[in-house]
């Protein structure tokens, strides 16, 4: 994702004590980070975690709705070319800083317009759900794309347990806010925590996935461990990582990128080759690891499943 003016520091911040403290915290984090890379953290990246017998952790899972046949993006590419601003701005930063991100223990709070709000440990949140392998295309708004075998289940199945009321028109998601664990949150880069939202019918659509793994393994931290959203027909920025909060809301929420640059990143963010980004065309994409570009498909190839959600809407206006 590209921010127009990444280096802007407002004059009011220059002598601000909290900023000074944040910088010190960042420097401490950066020191730890050097230690990590110097001891070979980076070299281990291409090796997926296995159980003690060397087997994949999630085996023989049933295939989820609308899974495609691949070919899959290389594991190495999918785990070293990332967007996760909390862990780094460049593509390799998230993997390099991943070791600083402690994801255990983890809990998820569900709140807002529902009958049964609560805070659950990750284990209790996941317990009732049977896992599937869901092989989906992921198209980034920056025009690169991947095909990832996710391990997860439909978000809607989880949401139903909390009994949303009739007033629940939208669902809001938030990433963890903890600058000690997510090192770039020490900087004023984005309006932390990262926040995303879906209309309730989009959230309840069976294709909308909560993932805890990929390639038969637990999610690497740089890919959004321990729990992330996957909305395969929308640009990748809707697929928020490392979720700690889910809230049902009456009103459409503010979302990180569309709030920051509304003319560039819309709330809907449906993949659409006919709606250009103001600074580039969205007609073609480059699959990671491949030389040649290919045509981008409406709704990222999932029109059959999801076009009905937007019946009667002008997709050029509601981008
Ligand atoms: N979630 C959080 N919390 N922070 C981020 O910076 N980046 C988004 C999305 N989820 C992002 C995020 C963007 S722009 C994309 S394209 C995808 O994550 C990338 O997911 P990947 O790194 O697993 O490919």
Coordinates of C-alpha atoms in Angstrom, one line a residue, residues 12-238:
X12 CA 3.6 19.7 16.9
X13 CA 5.1 16.3 17.3
X14 CA 8.7 17.3 17.1
X15 CA 9.3 18.0 20.8
X16 CA 6.4 15.9 22.1
X17 CA 7.5 13.7 25.0
X18 CA 5.3 10.7 24.0
X19 CA 7.0 10.7 20.6
X20 CA 10.4 10.7 22.3
X21 CA 9.3 7.8 24.4
X22 CA 8.0 6.0 21.4
X23 CA 11.2 6.4 19.6
X24 CA 13.2 5.0 22.5
X25 CA 10.8 2.0 22.5
X26 CA 11.4 1.6 18.8
X27 CA 15.1 1.7 19.2
X28 CA 15.0 -1.0 21.8
X29 CA 12.8 -3.1 19.5
X30 CA 15.2 -2.5 16.6
X31 CA 18.1 -3.7 18.8
X32 CA 16.2 -6.9 19.5
X33 CA 15.4 -7.2 15.8
X34 CA 19.1 -7.1 14.8
X35 CA 19.7 -9.9 17.2
X36 CA 17.1 -11.9 15.6
X37 CA 18.3 -11.6 12.0
X38 CA 22.0 -11.9 13.1
X39 CA 21.2 -15.3 14.6
X40 CA 19.7 -16.6 11.5
X41 CA 16.0 -15.9 11.9
X42 CA 15.7 -15.0 8.3
X43 CA 17.4 -18.1 7.0
X44 CA 14.7 -20.3 8.6
X45 CA 11.9 -18.4 6.9
X46 CA 11.4 -20.7 3.9
X47 CA 10.9 -23.8 6.1
X48 CA 7.3 -24.3 7.2
X49 CA 6.8 -25.5 10.8
X50 CA 6.1 -29.2 11.0
X51 CA 5.2 -31.5 13.9
X52 CA 7.9 -33.6 15.5
X53 CA 7.5 -36.3 12.8
X54 CA 8.0 -33.8 10.1
X55 CA 4.3 -33.9 9.0
X56 CA 2.1 -31.0 8.1
X57 CA 0.1 -30.0 11.1
X58 CA -3.3 -29.9 9.4
X59 CA -3.8 -33.0 7.3
X60 CA -6.6 -34.3 5.0
X61 CA -8.9 -31.4 5.5
X62 CA -12.0 -31.2 3.4
X63 CA -12.0 -28.6 0.7
X64 CA -13.9 -25.5 1.4
X65 CA -16.5 -23.7 -0.8
X66 CA -15.2 -22.5 -4.2
X67 CA -11.7 -23.8 -3.7
X68 CA -9.7 -23.6 -6.9
X69 CA -7.1 -26.0 -8.2
X70 CA -4.1 -23.8 -8.1
X71 CA -1.2 -23.6 -9.0
X72 CA -0.3 -22.4 -5.5
X73 CA 2.0 -19.5 -4.8
X74 CA 5.3 -20.7 -3.6
X75 CA 5.4 -20.8 0.3
X76 CA 8.6 -18.8 0.4
X77 CA 7.0 -16.0 -1.7
X78 CA 3.8 -16.0 0.3
X79 CA 5.7 -15.7 3.6
X80 CA 8.5 -13.2 2.6
X81 CA 6.6 -10.7 0.4
X82 CA 4.0 -9.3 2.8
X83 CA 1.9 -6.3 3.7
X84 CA 1.7 -6.0 7.5
X85 CA 2.5 -2.4 8.4
X86 CA 2.6 -3.3 12.1
X87 CA 5.7 -5.3 11.5
X88 CA 7.3 -3.4 8.7
X89 CA 6.6 -1.1 5.8
X90 CA 8.6 -2.9 3.1
X91 CA 7.7 -6.3 1.7
X92 CA 10.4 -8.2 3.6
X93 CA 10.0 -6.3 6.9
X94 CA 7.1 -8.3 8.3
X95 CA 9.0 -11.6 8.0
X96 CA 12.1 -10.1 9.4
X97 CA 10.4 -8.6 12.4
X98 CA 8.0 -11.5 13.0
X99 CA 10.0 -13.0 15.8
X100 CA 9.2 -10.0 18.0
X101 CA 5.5 -10.6 17.7
X102 CA 4.3 -12.9 20.6
X103 CA 0.9 -14.4 19.7
X104 CA 0.4 -16.6 22.8
X105 CA -1.8 -16.1 24.8
X106 CA -4.4 -14.6 22.6
X107 CA -8.1 -13.7 23.1
X108 CA -10.9 -12.4 20.9
X109 CA -13.6 -10.0 22.1
X110 CA -17.0 -10.0 20.3
X111 CA -19.2 -7.0 21.2
X112 CA -21.7 -4.5 19.9
X113 CA -25.2 -5.3 18.5
X114 CA -25.5 -9.0 19.7
X115 CA -27.2 -11.0 22.4
X116 CA -24.1 -12.9 23.6
X117 CA -21.1 -10.6 23.7
X118 CA -17.9 -11.9 25.4
X119 CA -14.2 -12.3 25.5
X120 CA -12.9 -15.8 24.6
X121 CA -9.5 -17.3 24.6
X122 CA -8.5 -18.2 21.1
X123 CA -8.9 -21.9 21.9
X124 CA -12.6 -21.4 23.0
X125 CA -13.3 -19.1 20.1
X126 CA -12.1 -21.8 17.7
X127 CA -13.3 -24.9 19.5
X128 CA -16.7 -25.4 17.7
X129 CA -15.5 -25.0 14.2
X130 CA -14.4 -27.8 11.8
X131 CA -11.5 -26.7 9.7
X132 CA -11.3 -26.8 5.9
X133 CA -8.7 -26.2 3.3
X134 CA -9.8 -23.2 1.2
X135 CA -7.7 -22.5 -1.8
X136 CA -8.4 -18.9 -2.8
X137 CA -7.0 -16.2 -5.0
X138 CA -5.8 -13.1 -3.2
X139 CA -5.4 -9.9 -5.2
X140 CA -3.6 -7.0 -3.7
X141 CA -4.7 -3.4 -4.7
X142 CA -1.0 -2.9 -5.6
X143 CA -1.6 -5.4 -8.6
X144 CA 0.3 -8.5 -7.3
X145 CA -1.7 -11.6 -6.6
X146 CA -1.3 -15.0 -5.0
X147 CA -3.1 -18.4 -4.7
X148 CA -3.1 -19.5 -1.1
X149 CA -4.3 -22.8 0.6
X150 CA -5.8 -21.3 3.7
X151 CA -6.9 -23.4 6.8
X152 CA -10.0 -22.0 8.3
X153 CA -13.8 -21.8 8.4
X154 CA -16.6 -19.5 7.5
X155 CA -16.7 -16.3 9.6
X156 CA -20.5 -16.4 9.5
X157 CA -20.5 -19.6 11.5
X158 CA -18.5 -17.9 14.3
X159 CA -20.6 -14.7 14.1
X160 CA -23.9 -16.7 14.6
X161 CA -22.8 -18.0 18.0
X162 CA -22.9 -14.4 19.3
X163 CA -26.5 -13.9 18.1
X164 CA -26.3 -10.6 16.2
X165 CA -29.4 -8.4 16.6
X166 CA -31.5 -6.9 13.8
X167 CA -29.5 -3.7 14.3
X168 CA -26.2 -5.4 13.3
X169 CA -25.7 -4.0 9.9
X170 CA -21.9 -4.0 9.8
X171 CA -19.1 -6.0 11.4
X172 CA -15.9 -4.2 12.5
X173 CA -12.6 -5.9 13.0
X174 CA -9.5 -4.7 14.8
X175 CA -5.9 -5.9 14.9
X176 CA -4.0 -6.1 18.2
X177 CA -2.6 -2.8 19.5
X178 CA 0.6 -3.5 21.4
X179 CA 3.7 -1.5 20.3
X180 CA 5.9 -3.8 22.3
X181 CA 4.9 -6.7 20.1
X182 CA 4.0 -5.0 16.9
X183 CA 7.1 -2.8 16.5
X184 CA 5.9 -0.3 13.9
X185 CA 3.0 0.7 16.1
X186 CA 5.6 2.9 17.8
X187 CA 5.4 5.1 14.7
X188 CA 2.6 7.4 13.6
X189 CA 2.3 5.6 10.2
X190 CA -1.4 4.6 10.3
X191 CA -4.2 5.3 12.7
X192 CA -3.6 2.2 14.9
X193 CA -5.0 -0.3 15.5
X194 CA -5.7 -1.4 11.9
X195 CA -9.4 -1.5 11.5
X196 CA -11.6 -3.1 8.8
X197 CA -15.3 -3.6 8.2
X198 CA -17.8 -5.5 6.1
X199 CA -21.5 -5.2 5.6
X200 CA -23.3 -8.0 7.6
X201 CA -24.3 -9.9 4.4
X202 CA -20.7 -9.8 3.2
X203 CA -19.5 -11.0 6.6
X204 CA -22.1 -13.9 6.6
X205 CA -21.3 -15.0 3.1
X206 CA -19.8 -18.5 3.3
X207 CA -16.7 -17.5 1.2
X208 CA -15.7 -15.0 3.9
X209 CA -13.1 -16.9 5.9
X210 CA -11.4 -16.8 9.3
X211 CA -8.0 -18.4 8.8
X212 CA -5.7 -19.9 11.4
X213 CA -3.3 -21.6 9.0
X214 CA -2.0 -21.9 5.4
X215 CA -0.2 -24.6 3.4
X216 CA -1.3 -27.1 6.1
X217 CA 0.6 -25.2 8.8
X218 CA -0.2 -22.6 11.5
X219 CA -0.3 -19.1 10.1
X220 CA 3.2 -17.5 10.1
X221 CA 3.1 -14.3 12.1
X222 CA 3.8 -12.1 9.1
X223 CA 0.7 -13.6 7.5
X224 CA -1.5 -12.6 10.4
X225 CA -1.2 -15.2 13.1
X226 CA -3.0 -16.4 15.0
X227 CA -6.4 -15.4 13.4
X228 CA -7.0 -13.4 10.2
X229 CA -9.8 -12.6 7.8
X230 CA -9.7 -13.7 4.2
X231 CA -12.2 -12.1 1.8
X232 CA -11.2 -13.5 -1.5
X233 CA -13.3 -11.2 -3.8
X234 CA -12.0 -8.0 -2.3
X235 CA -8.6 -6.3 -2.4
X236 CA -6.2 -7.8 0.1
X237 CA -6.3 -4.8 2.5
X238 CA -9.8 -5.9 3.6

